[in-house]
Structure formats: structure tokens, C-alpha cells
Amino acid sequence: MSRLMCVLVSVLALSCADSGGPVLVDAQWNLTCPADTGVDCGALAPQTCLGTVGQRAIVGEHRQPACTGDPIVAICEAVQRADGTRIVTLEANIANTFAFELRGATIDAEGVVEQTACNVAIIEDQVSYDIGACGQAAPSMEQPCELSDVSVEGNEFSFGLECRSLISSTTAAGFDVGAVGGGPTTIRFANCVGF
């Protein structure tokens, strides 16, 4: 009986090690009013525990309580296609009040992002800013979000993100998204599935 228990414990330990544990996220971004367009500025939530003014940070692991008391929802998945490219889905969400999402990004083996179906969305105080096509070209009205410095190492995925006039489909207002002080911010996920 004790041998059977040792075997079971060993198998369980191995499966936990193989799974890599819960998804880890380090998503920090800064929201500012659109600079170079006629798009109205979105409404920033009042002072939050996620950051001051337009600064937001969701850092932790899936299901870990955030500073709001709600659990972090962290998703990082890739589906590999026959041609070797991966279709990536990422989400860092707190109670559908604040979130960062990347959906449909097709990334080849060299880290090049195809624009087809790539979309970025930010949720700010329960309002989704989701008219955000993405690719590796500089931000424009047709493709507001630029993904740069894409890196896949083992089960870790990171990239730079900069958006100009990321617009809400419900309010038609928008934000620029990037790092504090300008330029791209770096988003990182680990323990991703399918990498």
C-alpha cells in the first residue's frame, strides 16, 4: 500500500510540474487622452488600487486575489497551425472592471505578427475600448495598436504594446495606450498553454 501511495504522489507531482502551474501575468499600461486625432478622451476611473491617474497594473497569477479583492483572471493560450504559426489569445481581467485582452494575434516562428484578425481591447471602469486592430506597423486609424519585440521563450510570451486612439465601440471615445512617459509598454505572460 505504501508503494502505491508513493507512486501516486510521484505521478501527481510530475503532472503538476508538467502543467507549469497557473498562468502568471505582468500587464502594466498607461492610458492618456488621444494625442493626434479628433477622438474624444475616454473616462478614467477615479483613483484605484491598480494605479494612479491612467496607470494600470495587473500583476500576479490566475485566481490570485487582486488589490480590489476580486480574483485575477489570467489566460495565455496559443493554437499552432499546420504552417507553424500560432494564434495567440491573452487576457488579464479583474471582475470585468479593468482588463487587457489580445485576441487572434497570428505570430510566426520569427515573432512576426500578421495583422489579420489581431485585436487589442482595454476595459477601463467596465467600459470596453475594443476597436483596436493590431500588427507590427506603426499605429494608425486602420491599425491603432502596434505589437513590437515579440518574444516566445519556453512557455513565456512577451511583447511591446503601443496604441493610438483605441476606441470604445459603445461610447466612440478612446485612449492612447503605452508606457508611462510614452512609447510601448511591455506585457508579459508565463505558464502559457500551447507554446
XYZ file of C-alpha atoms in Angstrom:
195
model
C 0.000 0.000 0.000
C 2.786 2.431 0.855
C 4.456 1.735 -2.519
C 1.190 2.531 -4.294
C 0.914 5.815 -2.363
C 4.493 6.744 -3.304
C 3.761 6.011 -6.972
C 0.557 8.087 -6.866
C 2.305 11.001 -5.142
C 5.122 10.837 -7.727
C 2.641 10.849 -10.635
C 0.720 13.776 -9.144
C 3.916 15.738 -8.542
C 5.055 15.078 -12.103
C 1.729 16.216 -13.592
C 1.866 19.426 -11.559
C 5.414 20.084 -12.764
C 4.392 19.399 -16.372
C 1.452 21.809 -16.168
C 3.734 24.705 -15.167
C 1.214 25.967 -12.630
C -1.247 28.840 -13.034
C -0.778 31.480 -15.718
C 1.323 34.417 -14.495
C 0.743 37.932 -15.800
C 2.658 41.200 -15.656
C 0.457 43.636 -17.586
C 1.115 47.300 -16.894
C -0.138 50.100 -19.122
C -0.786 53.817 -19.071
C -3.905 55.462 -20.523
C -3.772 59.018 -21.858
C -6.130 61.103 -23.971
C -5.719 60.585 -27.738
C -2.967 62.943 -28.895
C -3.044 63.134 -32.680
C -6.702 62.652 -33.623
C -10.120 64.176 -33.130
C -11.203 61.258 -30.902
C -12.682 62.325 -27.550
C -10.955 61.099 -24.397
C -12.439 58.165 -22.527
C -13.396 58.488 -18.870
C -10.719 57.359 -16.432
C -11.844 55.625 -13.271
C -11.188 57.620 -10.122
C -8.138 56.749 -8.053
C -7.817 52.958 -7.993
C -5.565 50.494 -6.235
C -4.361 49.410 -9.701
C -2.591 52.725 -10.247
C -2.876 56.493 -10.201
C -4.345 58.674 -12.948
C -4.252 56.413 -16.046
C -1.678 53.905 -14.813
C -2.971 50.334 -14.510
C -1.194 47.169 -13.377
C -2.484 43.616 -13.225
C 0.385 41.574 -11.823
C 0.023 38.109 -10.323
C -1.261 34.651 -11.079
C -4.589 33.292 -12.233
C -7.151 33.276 -9.381
C -4.888 35.255 -7.040
C -6.872 37.993 -5.284
C -6.135 41.427 -6.729
C -5.996 44.583 -4.650
C -9.738 45.014 -5.327
C -10.436 41.698 -3.568
C -11.583 40.113 -6.834
C -9.548 37.268 -8.366
C -7.270 37.884 -11.340
C -8.366 36.076 -14.486
C -5.172 35.360 -16.441
C -5.365 33.459 -19.734
C -2.493 32.788 -22.126
C -3.146 30.280 -24.907
C -1.780 29.557 -28.346
C -3.075 27.266 -31.064
C -0.427 26.116 -33.517
C -1.471 25.915 -37.156
C -0.108 23.481 -39.748
C 2.170 26.197 -41.205
C 3.915 26.669 -37.810
C 2.286 29.984 -36.928
C 0.481 30.380 -33.615
C -2.813 32.120 -32.941
C -2.472 33.771 -29.536
C -5.147 34.726 -27.003
C -4.220 36.664 -23.845
C -6.351 38.109 -21.087
C -5.669 39.827 -17.768
C -9.008 40.729 -16.186
C -10.310 41.840 -12.808
C -14.099 41.471 -12.431
C -14.705 42.845 -15.965
C -13.913 46.262 -14.475
C -10.278 46.548 -15.620
C -8.695 44.329 -18.249
C -6.199 43.903 -21.049
C -7.027 41.499 -23.898
C -5.228 40.377 -27.060
C -7.177 38.103 -29.365
C -6.425 36.481 -32.704
C -2.786 37.574 -32.988
C -1.115 35.278 -35.545
C 2.608 35.029 -34.839
C 5.125 33.153 -36.957
C 8.248 31.321 -35.733
C 10.353 34.506 -36.033
C 7.910 36.538 -33.902
C 6.376 38.462 -36.814
C 2.744 39.446 -36.200
C 0.236 39.180 -39.040
C -2.459 41.881 -38.905
C -5.316 39.547 -39.892
C -7.862 39.223 -37.032
C -5.467 40.655 -34.400
C -7.360 42.784 -31.860
C -6.461 44.572 -28.606
C -9.067 45.630 -26.037
C -8.731 47.504 -22.763
C -11.518 47.589 -20.191
C -11.494 50.704 -18.048
C -14.110 51.039 -15.302
C -16.379 48.483 -17.076
C -16.184 50.239 -20.484
C -14.503 48.281 -23.265
C -12.146 50.107 -25.643
C -12.151 47.441 -28.307
C -11.852 48.907 -31.805
C -8.178 48.022 -31.818
C -6.753 46.125 -34.784
C -3.106 45.235 -34.182
C 0.034 44.296 -36.063
C 3.677 45.306 -36.392
C 3.067 48.501 -38.383
C 3.158 51.871 -36.616
C -0.204 52.846 -35.063
C -2.752 54.347 -37.476
C -6.530 54.789 -37.614
C -6.805 51.492 -39.530
C -4.493 49.657 -37.101
C -4.353 51.551 -33.782
C -2.161 49.069 -31.888
C 1.439 48.129 -32.643
C 2.967 44.944 -31.232
C 6.767 45.020 -31.129
C 9.662 42.967 -29.736
C 7.574 39.778 -29.662
C 9.384 37.080 -27.697
C 8.496 33.438 -27.045
C 10.807 31.578 -24.662
C 9.508 28.211 -23.490
C 6.053 28.878 -22.083
C 6.671 32.635 -21.677
C 5.315 35.260 -24.068
C 6.120 38.981 -24.034
C 5.779 41.954 -26.374
C 5.741 45.729 -26.521
C 2.352 47.431 -26.929
C 1.533 50.940 -28.094
C -1.922 52.086 -29.249
C -3.105 55.400 -30.671
C -6.823 56.150 -30.349
C -8.020 52.779 -29.096
C -11.775 53.472 -29.391
C -14.784 52.157 -27.477
C -17.494 50.591 -29.646
C -20.115 51.846 -27.171
C -19.001 55.439 -26.463
C -16.813 56.310 -29.513
C -14.299 57.849 -27.060
C -10.795 56.477 -26.786
C -7.362 56.325 -25.190
C -3.750 56.129 -26.213
C -2.114 53.123 -24.527
C 1.569 52.712 -23.746
C 4.214 53.154 -21.089
C 4.364 55.970 -18.559
C 6.176 58.809 -20.328
C 5.329 57.462 -23.801
C 6.456 54.651 -26.053
C 5.462 50.991 -25.831
C 4.780 49.218 -22.578
C 5.924 45.619 -22.104
C 3.300 42.935 -21.417
C 4.451 39.519 -20.111
C 2.683 36.207 -19.551
C 4.161 32.937 -18.299
C 2.971 29.328 -17.907
C 1.138 29.724 -21.201
C -0.642 26.793 -22.878
C 0.346 25.804 -26.397
C 3.786 27.461 -26.526
